[in-house]
Amino acid sequence: MKTKLATAALAVLATAGAASAEKTKFEYWYGLTGDLGNVVLETCNRFNASQDQYEAVCVGQDGYDKAVQNTIAAFRAGKHPTLLQSFDAGTADLMLSGQFYPVHQMMKDFNIEIDWANYFPGIANYYSSSKGDFVSMPFNSSTPVYYYNKEQFEKAGITEAPLTWEGMEAAFKALKASGQACSLAYAPSTWVDLEQFSMAHNVPVASKNNGYDGLDSELVFNTTKHVEHMENIQRWINEGYALVRTPVSGKSARDSFVEGECSVFFSSIADHNTVGKLKPTFAWDVQMIPVYEGTERHNTVVGGASLWVLAGKSDDEYKAAAAYLAFLATPESEEFWSTNTGYIPVTKAGFNALVEKGFYNNAPYKGREVALKSLTYTEPGPLTRGIRLGSFIQIRAEWQAEVEAALAGQKTMKEALDTAVARGNDHLKRFAQTYKGKSFP
Amino acid sequence: MRRAYFKTSWIAALLLAPQLLIIFVFFYWPSAQAVYWAFTLEQPWGGGNTWVGFDNFRNILSDPYYWSSVRVSLIYAVAATALAMGMSLILAMFVDRQLAGYKAYRVALIWPYAIAAPAVGLAFRFIFNPNAGIFSYVNTVIPGLWDPTQIGWQAVVTIILAGAWKHVAYSFIFFLAALQSIPRSLTEAAAMDGARPLRRMVDLQLPLLTPTVFFLFVINITDSFTDSFGIVDTLTGGGPFRATDLMVYKIYSDGFRGFDYSGAAAQSIILMVLVMALTFVQFRYVERRVHYT
C-alpha cells in the first residue's frame, strides 16, 4: 500500500514537473478594463489553448495609466512583465528609455515572419522608429469618429451626415429648429479636438514635425486652425447647441447620446461596440470627423495602445512572447479581436478578410469601416504621422485644464490655449533636459 | 523612585530594532531618496539622472498654479479641521449629556472612520452630483445654482465637507473620552452653583478639554495635508480647472500620472517641510495656551 502511494505520488510529481518544464511562461500586463479587459484575457486563453509550448500569464492592471505606472515600479525593482500594453501617450518615454526589445528585432531573432508592410501606414508610423522598423507591436487600435442619431437627423431633414464643420453647424441649427434641444454632447478631449483634428487638417501640433525630428520641438497649436475650432465649440455651447457632458458631471457624452438627450458625440471607434451593447432605442451611425471647408482632408492617426517587449528578460520568455505576438498578428486573431471589441484590424490582410466575409455589411458591425476610411484617407505625411512628444500626458492635462477654464468663462479660449502651450513647452524643455543627448530611435 | 531598566543595553537595542527598522525602511529611506530625486532629473524607466541643483524647486515655486495649489490646501486643511472638530465636539457633548438615543449615536458616529477615503469620495460624488444626486434638487428650484463640476468654489466645498465628515468620527471618540474623564463632581458643583449647560461648557469643560483640542488640532491639520488624496481622486480629480488640486494630489498627478518623478519629489519635500513647520508652530506657540492638569 505504502509503495503504491509513493509511486502514485512520484508519478504525479513527474507529470507536474514535465508539464511545467514543457511550458515556458511569460507575463503580460494590460491596461484595458471591463468588457475590453475580458477580451484581452480571452486572447490569452485562446493562445494558451492553441499550443502547448508556451503559457501567457495575463494580468489586468486596471487602466492604461496604472499599467504603465505599475510596470515602471516593477521594472525598477527588476520584477517587470515581459510584455506591456502601453498607451499612445507613453510612447515617447518608452522610446527614449531604451529599456525595450524592438519587436522588429525580436521577430527577426526568433525567425518569425511578419509582413510589416501589411500594417496600415497610419498605424505603422506611430509605432515605428525613424528607420521605419516597428519598436512596438500595434494592438488595440482606433481612431475617432462621430456618432449620430439617425432618427433625430432625419426629423431635422438632414439626409447626409456632414463631413465639414460648416455642415455640422448647419445640422445643429436644423436640429434645434426641429425641436431637438441638444445637438452635441461635448467632452473636451485632446485626442479628438487637438491631435486628430490637427492630423485631419494637416496642421502641426508641435514644431519639428510634431516632435519626430528632435526633442527640441515646441508646441504651436495656439497658432493654428485649432484655435478657431475651439472658439467655435465654445460658441456652440454658449448658443445652446452643445452641452458639456463628462463623467465627472455625472453623465458621459456617450450616455447622453444613448439616452437620446444629444444627437451627436465624438469618440473612438472602439465605442462602436459599447454603444451597440447599450441598445439605444433609435437608429444610429458613425461618420468621419469633420474638417473645415477649404481644407483638404488628411488621414487621422491611430490611438489606443501597443504592445512593448521590455528589456531584461530571458531568451525563453522572449521566445514565448514572440509566439504570442505572432499569434495576435494572424487574421483569425484579428477577426476575433475586432468582432468582440470595437477596435479596428491593424493589417490590410486582416481588414480585407473581414470585408470579404461581409463583416461590415450588417449591424452590429456596419459603420466600423468608417474608421479605416478615416485612417487611410491619405498617405501619412510629415504632419500626419502622429505625435512624438515627451511628457505628453502632462501636455494633455494642461490642455484639458485650460480648456475647461475657458469653457467655464474664466478666460478666453485664446488665452487658455496660449497658457497651455507655454506650460506644455516647459514640460517639453524638462523632458529634453531629462533625456539630454538622447534621440528617438 | 525605583526605575525599571535593562542591565544590558543589547537587549534594549534588540527590542528597539524592529521598530527602528520599520521607520528606517518606510520613512527615512524613501525620504532620503526623495531628497536626492528633488535635486536631479530622474528618468522614469531608470537609466540615469542629471544633477540640476535647485532647478526643480525654482520651477515649482515660480509656477502660479503651484501657489494656488498651496492656497487651496491651506483652505482645505483649516476648514475641514474646524468643521470636523466643531461638529464632533457638539456631538460628543450631546452624547456626554446622555440625550435621548445617545447609545445609538455613540456607535453610529464611529463608523465613518472605518470607511476608506475613496468610498467616502464615491458616496459624496453621488450626494453632490448636480444632475442625479441629492443636491440636484437645488437645481430643480434654481437651475444652474449647484454644479461643483463647473464652479470651482463649490468643488472646494464638496471636498471640505467630505473630508470633515470622515474626520468627525476620529475627533468624536477623543472628545467623548475627554469629556467623560472630567470628574462628575466638577460639573455637578457648577450646576449647583446655577451654571446652565452652555455656561458649564464654556467655563468648565472647554478649558479642561484644551489638551485634547490641541492634540486633535495637530492630528487633523497634518492629516488634511497628507490624507486627502483619496477624497480628491474620487470626488473631483483635482478639477474643475485645478480648483481642488491639493498639494498631495498634485504630487500624485505630476509624479505617477505624468512621470515627472523629480518634480513630484521636490513637491513632496516642500509638503514635508510645510507640515513640519506647521507642527512646530503649533507646539511652540499654540501649546503655551494648553493647560495640562
XYZ file of C-alpha atoms in Angstrom:
734
model
C 0.000 0.000 0.000
C 2.713 2.354 1.070
C 4.783 1.732 -2.028
C 1.707 2.156 -4.191
C 1.035 5.569 -2.702
C 4.619 6.554 -3.096
C 4.658 5.564 -6.750
C 1.433 7.402 -7.324
C 2.869 10.497 -5.662
C 6.017 10.201 -7.715
C 4.001 9.818 -10.865
C 2.015 12.941 -10.051
C 5.185 14.842 -9.307
C 6.760 13.638 -12.514
C 3.841 14.696 -14.690
C 3.599 18.031 -12.916
C 7.303 18.544 -13.393
C 7.081 17.593 -17.031
C 4.161 19.917 -17.621
C 5.853 22.903 -16.062
C 9.107 22.129 -17.809
C 7.316 21.908 -21.112
C 5.565 25.238 -20.922
C 7.537 28.435 -20.979
C 5.674 31.138 -19.141
C 5.812 34.872 -19.694
C 3.918 37.693 -18.060
C 1.795 40.203 -19.865
C 0.319 43.273 -18.154
C -2.523 45.073 -19.834
C -4.457 48.225 -19.069
C -7.843 47.638 -20.644
C -10.644 47.162 -18.145
C -14.183 45.844 -18.010
C -15.528 44.224 -21.154
C -12.433 45.012 -23.159
C -10.162 43.643 -20.436
C -12.059 40.381 -20.553
C -11.497 40.130 -24.280
C -7.746 40.627 -23.730
C -7.847 37.776 -21.234
C -9.720 35.746 -23.806
C -6.915 36.248 -26.357
C -4.512 34.830 -23.778
C -6.730 31.816 -23.193
C -7.016 31.229 -26.907
C -3.256 31.446 -27.238
C -2.677 29.045 -24.355
C -5.163 26.600 -25.801
C -3.753 26.842 -29.315
C -0.373 25.276 -28.437
C 1.308 23.526 -25.535
C 4.743 25.094 -25.554
C 4.104 28.487 -24.033
C 1.843 29.979 -21.456
C 0.842 33.620 -21.336
C 0.157 34.828 -17.804
C -2.021 37.876 -18.339
C -2.642 40.340 -15.562
C -5.037 43.261 -15.788
C -3.728 46.470 -14.236
C -6.939 48.479 -14.007
C -6.352 51.209 -16.539
C -3.769 52.433 -19.030
C -2.161 54.843 -16.542
C -1.802 52.200 -13.908
C -0.472 49.581 -16.301
C 2.439 51.877 -17.133
C 2.892 53.171 -13.550
C 2.935 49.688 -12.094
C 5.277 48.437 -14.759
C 7.713 51.275 -14.110
C 7.697 50.478 -10.403
C 8.147 46.773 -11.139
C 10.832 47.496 -13.713
C 12.878 49.483 -11.235
C 12.643 46.538 -8.854
C 13.507 44.052 -11.602
C 10.137 42.291 -11.381
C 8.509 43.539 -14.541
C 6.498 41.589 -17.094
C 7.878 40.624 -20.487
C 5.033 42.276 -22.333
C 3.305 45.566 -21.565
C 0.302 47.181 -23.153
C 1.260 50.844 -23.189
C -0.979 53.647 -24.368
C -0.079 56.044 -27.175
C 0.919 58.877 -24.837
C 3.547 56.752 -23.088
C 5.348 56.042 -26.364
C 7.952 58.810 -26.195
C 9.111 57.945 -22.669
C 9.470 54.283 -23.515
C 11.271 55.001 -26.772
C 13.874 57.193 -25.108
C 14.335 54.917 -22.131
C 15.779 52.271 -24.400
C 14.544 49.647 -21.954
C 12.748 47.585 -24.540
C 13.383 44.932 -27.138
C 12.201 46.293 -30.504
C 9.603 43.861 -31.844
C 11.035 44.127 -35.320
C 14.370 42.886 -33.991
C 12.785 40.273 -31.774
C 10.778 38.694 -34.562
C 13.905 38.608 -36.700
C 15.930 36.995 -33.882
C 13.369 34.238 -33.460
C 12.856 33.755 -37.194
C 9.196 34.660 -37.130
C 7.955 36.017 -40.393
C 5.782 39.096 -40.067
C 4.792 41.057 -43.111
C 5.420 44.512 -41.717
C 4.310 46.197 -44.924
C 0.912 44.716 -44.300
C 0.198 47.168 -41.462
C -1.777 50.278 -42.248
C 0.678 53.182 -42.581
C -1.369 55.370 -40.209
C -0.698 52.727 -37.567
C 2.826 51.740 -38.601
C 4.232 55.259 -38.448
C 3.062 55.823 -34.930
C 4.924 52.846 -33.524
C 7.992 52.769 -35.773
C 11.485 54.109 -35.393
C 12.721 56.774 -37.772
C 14.119 53.965 -39.925
C 10.651 52.512 -40.276
C 11.221 49.499 -38.015
C 8.479 48.618 -35.572
C 9.553 49.218 -31.987
C 6.287 48.021 -30.516
C 3.509 45.811 -31.795
C 0.288 47.565 -32.805
C -2.545 46.077 -30.835
C -5.795 47.774 -29.896
C -6.110 50.495 -32.465
C -8.776 53.037 -33.017
C -9.370 56.436 -34.493
C -12.076 58.960 -33.686
C -15.406 59.244 -35.461
C -18.626 60.900 -34.537
C -21.778 59.039 -33.612
C -25.094 60.485 -34.685
C -28.738 59.803 -34.015
C -30.199 58.926 -37.422
C -33.793 59.485 -36.398
C -33.181 62.939 -34.974
C -31.167 63.790 -38.086
C -33.987 62.642 -40.366
C -36.557 64.547 -38.365
C -34.467 67.668 -38.836
C -34.287 66.971 -42.559
C -30.580 66.127 -42.635
C -30.051 63.348 -45.119
C -26.278 63.124 -45.183
C -24.102 63.111 -42.104
C -21.962 66.226 -42.638
C -18.255 65.918 -43.373
C -17.458 69.571 -42.773
C -17.759 71.648 -39.648
C -19.801 74.197 -41.588
C -22.198 71.403 -42.464
C -22.154 70.341 -38.845
C -23.149 73.792 -37.671
C -25.976 73.862 -40.207
C -27.075 70.485 -38.847
C -27.031 71.863 -35.305
C -29.315 74.682 -36.406
C -31.652 72.323 -38.243
C -31.785 70.038 -35.200
C -32.664 72.946 -32.963
C -35.386 74.075 -35.380
C -36.818 70.544 -35.328
C -37.159 70.710 -31.569
C -34.010 68.818 -30.590
C -32.642 70.883 -27.700
C -29.109 69.496 -27.562
C -27.196 68.728 -30.737
C -23.734 67.899 -29.416
C -22.748 66.205 -26.182
C -19.305 67.691 -25.765
C -16.483 66.366 -23.623
C -13.129 68.135 -24.018
C -10.625 65.662 -25.424
C -7.118 66.492 -26.610
C -7.105 63.329 -28.617
C -10.133 64.320 -30.705
C -10.144 68.115 -30.559
C -6.430 68.722 -30.868
C -4.456 65.719 -32.051
C -6.775 64.118 -34.588
C -8.223 67.470 -35.620
C -4.721 68.643 -36.493
C -3.997 65.442 -38.412
C -7.173 65.684 -40.489
C -6.403 69.344 -41.282
C -2.695 68.690 -41.871
C -1.701 71.383 -39.378
C 1.066 70.918 -36.811
C 0.589 70.351 -33.105
C 4.266 70.982 -32.471
C 7.303 72.095 -34.436
C 9.915 69.669 -35.807
C 7.161 67.637 -37.452
C 5.278 67.065 -34.233
C 8.433 66.095 -32.430
C 9.531 63.324 -34.799
C 12.611 65.318 -35.797
C 14.020 66.132 -32.396
C 13.494 66.635 -28.707
C 13.753 70.422 -29.021
C 10.329 70.801 -30.581
C 7.820 73.364 -29.351
C 4.063 73.341 -29.276
C 2.385 75.544 -31.870
C -1.286 74.651 -31.583
C -2.165 78.125 -30.332
C -1.373 79.477 -33.789
C -3.281 77.037 -35.997
C -6.829 76.363 -37.091
C -7.245 74.603 -33.750
C -7.847 77.951 -32.011
C -10.705 78.849 -34.308
C -12.185 75.393 -33.830
C -12.103 75.601 -30.047
C -13.660 79.058 -30.201
C -16.428 77.596 -32.328
C -17.062 74.846 -29.809
C -17.293 77.433 -27.080
C -19.714 79.442 -29.170
C -21.881 76.374 -29.782
C -22.023 75.782 -26.060
C -22.892 79.409 -25.383
C -25.540 79.433 -28.092
C -27.095 76.302 -26.627
C -26.342 73.821 -29.410
C -23.905 71.848 -27.310
C -23.865 70.672 -23.697
C -20.768 69.714 -21.738
C -21.173 66.085 -20.739
C -18.305 64.474 -18.849
C -18.232 61.509 -16.468
C -17.292 63.848 -13.606
C -20.501 65.788 -14.144
C -22.465 62.587 -13.698
C -23.254 61.835 -17.307
C -20.771 60.989 -20.022
C -21.238 62.181 -23.572
C -21.898 58.587 -24.585
C -24.675 58.170 -22.010
C -26.195 61.444 -23.115
C -26.193 60.191 -26.711
C -27.575 56.754 -25.896
C -30.390 58.305 -23.862
C -31.264 60.490 -26.834
C -30.511 63.707 -24.973
C -27.996 64.915 -27.564
C -27.816 63.931 -31.226
C -24.050 63.774 -31.738
C -20.974 62.828 -29.779
C -17.343 62.320 -30.703
C -15.408 59.314 -29.587
C -13.132 56.490 -30.546
C -14.437 53.830 -32.913
C -13.849 51.444 -30.014
C -17.086 52.794 -28.549
C -18.987 51.325 -31.516
C -19.215 48.021 -29.696
C -20.255 49.605 -26.387
C -22.907 51.870 -27.905
C -24.353 48.822 -29.647
C -24.423 46.886 -26.394
C -26.212 49.742 -24.630
C -29.023 49.224 -27.171
C -30.189 52.727 -27.986
C -33.859 52.829 -28.909
C -33.093 54.670 -32.146
C -31.135 54.065 -35.339
C -27.614 55.476 -35.250
C -24.474 55.535 -37.325
C -20.958 56.914 -37.384
C -19.130 59.341 -39.655
C -15.559 60.567 -40.074
C -14.639 63.622 -38.023
C -15.470 66.788 -39.979
C -12.944 69.222 -41.440
C -13.418 72.901 -42.177
C -14.306 73.936 -45.687
C -11.320 74.942 -47.753
C -9.061 72.360 -46.136
C -8.017 69.251 -47.891
C -8.857 66.291 -45.674
C -5.952 64.169 -44.485
C -5.698 60.906 -42.677
C -6.259 60.611 -38.956
C -3.871 58.527 -36.883
C -4.121 55.602 -34.589
C -4.985 55.843 -30.935
C -5.197 53.184 -28.329
C -2.242 51.114 -27.246
C 0.556 48.922 -28.485
C 2.468 46.025 -27.006
C 6.013 46.610 -25.799
C 8.546 43.932 -25.077
C 10.594 45.074 -22.104
C 14.316 44.649 -21.592
C 15.907 42.381 -19.034
C 14.078 39.099 -19.555
C 15.350 35.666 -20.515
C 15.513 34.324 -24.076
C 12.882 31.730 -23.247
C 10.457 34.397 -22.139
C 11.152 36.402 -25.269
C 10.539 33.355 -27.365
C 7.191 32.790 -25.687
C 6.235 36.456 -26.029
C 7.194 36.394 -29.697
C 4.936 33.397 -30.227
C 2.082 35.271 -28.581
C 2.638 38.365 -30.719
C 2.770 36.230 -33.840
C -0.465 34.621 -32.724
C -2.088 38.047 -32.354
C -0.976 39.009 -35.844
C -2.881 36.179 -37.530
C -6.039 37.175 -39.425
C -8.110 34.848 -37.197
C -6.958 36.641 -34.069
C -7.574 39.983 -35.680
C -11.078 38.934 -36.559
C -11.703 37.681 -33.031
C -10.418 40.936 -31.580
C -12.342 43.233 -33.928
C -15.547 41.284 -33.545
C -15.523 41.312 -29.778
C -14.323 44.886 -29.347
C -14.877 47.958 -31.453
C -11.183 48.140 -32.336
C -10.141 48.050 -35.946
C -7.943 45.458 -37.612
C -4.375 46.712 -37.873
C -3.316 44.905 -41.022
C -4.591 45.185 -44.542
C -4.929 41.412 -44.754
C -6.997 41.340 -41.578
C -9.218 44.105 -42.868
C -9.634 42.559 -46.321
C -10.522 39.214 -44.813
C -13.289 40.897 -42.847
C -14.521 42.814 -45.890
C -14.667 39.633 -47.967
C -16.690 37.921 -45.294
C -19.180 40.752 -45.444
C -18.413 41.634 -41.844
C -19.106 45.333 -42.370
C -22.331 44.888 -44.334
C -24.681 44.342 -41.450
C -25.374 45.523 -37.952
C -23.864 45.479 -35.415
C -20.520 45.856 -37.250
C -21.683 48.111 -40.051
C -20.080 51.523 -39.769
C -16.785 50.421 -38.305
C -15.175 50.611 -41.741
C -15.570 54.391 -41.468
C -12.652 54.385 -39.033
C -10.413 52.717 -41.596
C -11.540 55.129 -44.251
C -10.528 57.988 -41.971
C -7.236 56.341 -41.054
C -6.270 55.634 -44.654
C -7.748 58.753 -46.237
C -4.330 59.929 -47.444
C -0.828 58.555 -47.106
C 0.608 59.893 -43.841
C 2.769 62.966 -44.436
C 5.263 64.640 -42.113
C 2.449 66.261 -40.112
C 0.075 63.323 -40.093
C 2.361 60.509 -38.971
C 1.434 61.042 -35.387
C 2.839 62.884 -32.408
C 6.094 62.136 -30.710
C 6.312 64.456 -27.744
C 7.718 63.801 -24.317
C 5.667 64.485 -21.193
C 2.683 64.138 -23.450
C 0.421 63.046 -20.615
C 1.219 66.327 -18.871
C 0.660 68.319 -22.034
C -2.733 66.700 -22.454
C -3.561 67.551 -18.840
C -2.550 71.199 -19.335
C -4.748 71.479 -22.411
C -7.640 69.857 -20.602
C -7.464 72.097 -17.545
C -7.075 75.268 -19.592
C -9.895 74.442 -21.977
C -12.154 73.645 -19.035
C -11.307 77.008 -17.530
C -12.153 78.735 -20.809
C -15.428 76.843 -21.118
C -16.311 77.946 -17.604
C -15.756 81.530 -18.713
C -12.648 82.181 -16.641
C -10.585 83.231 -19.633
C -10.901 83.434 -23.378
C -10.161 80.348 -25.425
C -7.121 82.013 -26.990
C -5.684 82.863 -23.569
C -6.339 79.323 -22.424
C -4.563 77.778 -25.400
C -1.659 80.241 -25.075
C -1.231 79.205 -21.449
C -1.490 75.526 -22.333
C 1.208 75.965 -24.973
C 3.516 77.929 -22.663
C 3.154 75.398 -19.864
C 3.393 72.493 -22.259
C 6.648 73.911 -23.613
C 8.046 73.991 -20.079
C 7.249 70.291 -19.805
C 8.949 69.652 -23.136
C 12.072 71.510 -22.009
C 12.212 69.481 -18.818
C 11.767 66.325 -20.808
C 14.591 67.239 -23.202
C 16.807 68.035 -20.217
C 15.963 64.713 -18.572
C 16.967 62.811 -21.698
C 19.869 65.056 -22.628
C 21.899 63.729 -25.511
C 19.376 61.092 -26.462
C 17.218 60.938 -29.536
C 14.313 58.866 -30.748
C 15.306 55.549 -32.288
C 11.882 56.366 42.897
C 12.646 52.931 41.541
C 13.025 52.675 37.825
C 12.983 49.611 35.666
C 15.847 49.335 33.246
C 17.720 46.739 31.277
C 21.074 45.705 32.680
C 22.484 45.017 29.259
C 21.881 47.536 26.560
C 21.902 44.998 23.720
C 18.513 43.670 24.832
C 17.132 47.172 24.585
C 18.685 47.558 21.177
C 17.265 44.238 20.076
C 13.776 45.168 21.223
C 14.002 48.533 19.546
C 15.413 47.169 16.306
C 12.177 46.067 14.582
C 10.578 49.454 15.147
C 13.678 51.329 14.083
C 13.974 49.163 11.026
C 10.380 49.857 10.030
C 10.858 53.603 10.470
C 14.079 53.461 8.514
C 12.647 51.415 5.645
C 9.337 53.211 5.361
C 10.300 56.730 6.299
C 13.971 57.678 6.279
C 14.957 55.690 3.232
C 12.161 56.956 0.927
C 12.593 60.471 2.286
C 16.297 60.388 1.545
C 15.538 59.066 -1.923
C 13.014 61.863 -2.458
C 15.559 64.462 -1.392
C 18.048 63.049 -3.877
C 15.489 62.967 -6.709
C 14.402 66.506 -5.902
C 17.836 67.742 -6.919
C 18.075 65.677 -10.088
C 16.071 64.943 -13.181
C 15.177 61.294 -12.900
C 14.312 59.218 -15.949
C 11.127 57.312 -15.192
C 12.314 53.989 -16.594
C 15.620 54.261 -14.756
C 18.777 54.573 -16.765
C 20.280 57.607 -15.142
C 19.651 61.097 -13.919
C 21.158 64.531 -14.162
C 22.030 66.771 -11.241
C 20.154 70.036 -11.566
C 20.593 71.608 -8.125
C 17.671 73.752 -7.091
C 16.109 73.865 -10.571
C 13.164 71.671 -9.614
C 12.353 73.884 -6.645
C 12.775 77.024 -8.723
C 10.366 75.652 -11.333
C 7.760 74.740 -8.768
C 7.951 77.915 -6.750
C 7.720 80.111 -9.831
C 4.595 78.313 -11.011
C 1.467 80.323 -10.191
C -0.626 77.136 -10.298
C 1.562 75.644 -7.595
C 0.792 78.556 -5.314
C -2.914 78.211 -5.926
C -2.491 74.558 -5.009
C -0.820 75.600 -1.737
C -3.588 78.105 -1.088
C -6.410 75.626 -1.628
C -4.568 73.053 0.511
C -4.433 75.547 3.371
C -8.090 76.453 2.955
C -8.987 72.779 2.897
C -6.887 71.952 5.956
C -8.222 74.800 8.071
C -11.845 74.499 7.012
C -12.040 70.711 7.186
C -10.318 70.697 10.578
C -12.536 73.424 12.031
C -15.671 71.805 10.696
C -14.746 68.293 11.783
C -13.675 69.380 15.253
C -16.653 71.686 15.762
C -19.129 69.039 14.701
C -17.516 66.279 16.698
C -17.332 68.453 19.813
C -21.028 69.236 19.626
C -21.905 65.600 19.007
C -19.623 64.452 21.807
C -21.306 66.876 24.197
C -24.736 65.581 23.284
C -23.638 62.032 23.855
C -21.905 63.024 27.082
C -25.107 64.648 28.337
C -26.861 61.376 27.530
C -29.581 62.951 25.443
C -32.220 60.631 24.037
C -30.755 57.959 21.804
C -27.129 58.649 22.751
C -26.229 54.985 22.788
C -27.135 54.598 19.147
C -25.214 57.765 18.222
C -22.159 56.612 20.095
C -21.812 53.572 17.876
C -23.024 55.108 14.645
C -20.676 58.067 14.886
C -17.618 55.878 14.929
C -18.431 54.166 11.653
C -17.334 56.836 9.199
C -13.758 56.473 10.382
C -13.731 52.880 9.194
C -14.704 53.852 5.664
C -11.899 54.180 3.131
C -11.422 57.616 1.621
C -12.260 56.535 -1.954
C -15.554 55.087 -0.744
C -16.303 58.371 1.021
C -15.485 60.170 -2.213
C -17.841 58.000 -4.232
C -20.673 58.418 -1.753
C -20.283 62.179 -1.754
C -19.931 62.193 -5.509
C -23.456 60.875 -5.638
C -24.743 63.260 -2.971
C -23.294 66.340 -4.661
C -23.942 65.305 -8.226
C -25.627 68.254 -9.976
C -27.688 66.043 -12.310
C -28.594 62.958 -10.360
C -27.643 63.373 -6.723
C -29.408 64.703 -3.672
C -28.110 68.184 -4.406
C -29.739 68.098 -7.829
C -32.939 69.153 -6.036
C -31.275 72.511 -5.547
C -31.022 72.747 -9.302
C -34.672 71.946 -9.833
C -35.533 75.002 -7.733
C -32.933 77.345 -9.185
C -31.401 75.812 -12.337
C -27.626 76.003 -12.567
C -27.145 77.072 -8.956
C -25.242 73.976 -7.892
C -22.579 72.478 -10.136
C -19.271 71.550 -8.494
C -18.055 70.186 -11.827
C -18.101 73.686 -13.284
C -17.867 76.049 -10.346
C -14.556 75.915 -8.542
C -15.535 77.076 -5.068
C -18.381 74.592 -4.923
C -15.950 71.799 -5.699
C -13.768 73.015 -2.830
C -16.816 72.990 -0.557
C -17.614 69.415 -1.518
C -14.146 68.081 -0.694
C -14.133 70.026 2.589
C -17.482 68.543 3.589
C -16.422 65.035 2.602
C -13.077 65.377 4.368
C -14.674 66.820 7.500
C -17.324 64.105 7.550
C -14.649 61.445 7.502
C -12.744 63.089 10.337
C -15.720 63.689 12.614
C -15.594 60.129 13.890
C -11.967 60.227 14.971
C -12.288 63.525 16.824
C -15.590 62.433 18.294
C -14.041 59.435 20.062
C -11.328 61.567 21.607
C -13.685 64.332 22.655
C -16.105 61.891 24.213
C -13.335 60.159 26.127
C -12.011 63.508 27.331
C -15.447 64.718 28.367
C -16.103 61.544 30.284
C -12.835 61.844 32.128
C -13.871 65.213 33.580
C -14.900 64.423 37.151
C -18.660 64.482 37.563
C -18.258 66.316 40.840
C -16.956 69.383 38.972
C -19.914 69.621 36.615
C -22.338 68.870 39.402
C -20.810 71.531 41.613
C -21.094 74.052 38.797
C -24.693 73.009 38.224
C -25.457 73.546 41.894
C -23.940 76.995 41.655
C -26.511 77.711 38.995
C -24.415 77.339 35.806
C -26.528 76.210 32.881
C -25.226 73.662 30.324
C -23.852 76.293 27.926
C -22.051 78.164 30.693
C -20.637 74.921 32.070
C -19.371 74.081 28.622
C -17.650 77.406 28.061
C -16.187 77.936 31.512
C -15.578 74.441 32.702
C -15.487 71.736 30.093
C -13.708 73.545 27.288
C -10.761 74.685 29.410
C -10.385 71.143 30.681
C -10.504 69.849 27.124
C -7.674 72.002 25.792
C -5.077 69.198 25.715
C -7.459 67.101 23.619
C -8.341 70.037 21.412
C -4.677 70.703 20.829
C -3.895 67.076 20.086
C -6.784 66.777 17.638
C -5.876 70.062 16.017
C -2.348 68.880 15.240
C -3.522 65.481 14.018
C -6.351 66.871 11.906
C -4.252 69.532 10.220
C -1.489 67.075 9.417
C -3.989 64.543 8.162
C -5.732 67.106 5.979
C -2.465 67.765 4.192
C -1.383 64.207 3.712
C -4.501 62.055 3.732
C -6.835 63.971 1.449
C -5.740 62.148 -1.686
C -8.483 59.514 -1.832
C -11.263 62.031 -1.496
C -9.920 64.362 -4.176
C -9.170 61.497 -6.528
C -12.682 60.066 -6.492
C -14.657 63.248 -5.927
C -13.163 65.859 -8.228
C -9.950 64.557 -9.758
C -8.364 67.905 -8.920
C -10.778 69.836 -11.105
C -12.612 71.767 -12.326
C -9.593 73.537 -13.808
C -7.326 72.763 -10.834
C -9.688 74.294 -8.265
C -9.251 71.278 -5.965
C -5.707 70.378 -6.945
C -4.440 69.883 -3.387
C -0.684 69.619 -2.903
C -0.779 65.914 -2.216
C -2.914 65.293 -5.272
C -0.620 67.352 -7.463
C 2.303 65.229 -6.317
C 0.429 62.153 -7.443
C -0.701 63.502 -10.784
C 2.683 65.003 -11.696
C 4.713 62.074 -10.460
C 2.758 58.978 -11.221
C 0.474 60.056 -13.991
C 2.859 62.498 -15.660
C 6.121 60.601 -14.998
C 7.746 63.750 -13.596
C 9.315 61.945 -10.663
C 11.757 64.699 -9.832
C 9.188 67.475 -9.806
C 6.938 65.343 -7.621
C 9.837 64.557 -5.281
C 10.590 68.255 -4.891
C 6.918 68.925 -4.144
C 6.968 66.166 -1.531
C 9.921 67.803 0.165
C 8.110 71.135 0.214
C 4.993 69.488 1.635
C 7.038 67.689 4.262
C 8.758 70.912 5.306
C 5.426 72.729 5.400
C 3.784 70.128 7.632
C 6.833 70.057 9.881
C 6.822 73.848 10.132
C 3.123 73.912 10.955
C 3.536 71.313 13.650
C 6.484 73.220 15.045
C 4.440 76.428 15.190
C 1.619 74.587 16.858
C 3.851 73.195 19.576
C 5.864 76.359 20.012
C 3.046 78.890 20.174
C -0.312 77.200 20.488
C 0.695 74.711 23.133
C 1.511 77.549 25.523
C -2.159 78.106 25.920
C -2.817 74.467 26.750
C -3.196 73.555 30.410
C -2.407 70.001 31.296
C -3.790 69.021 34.631
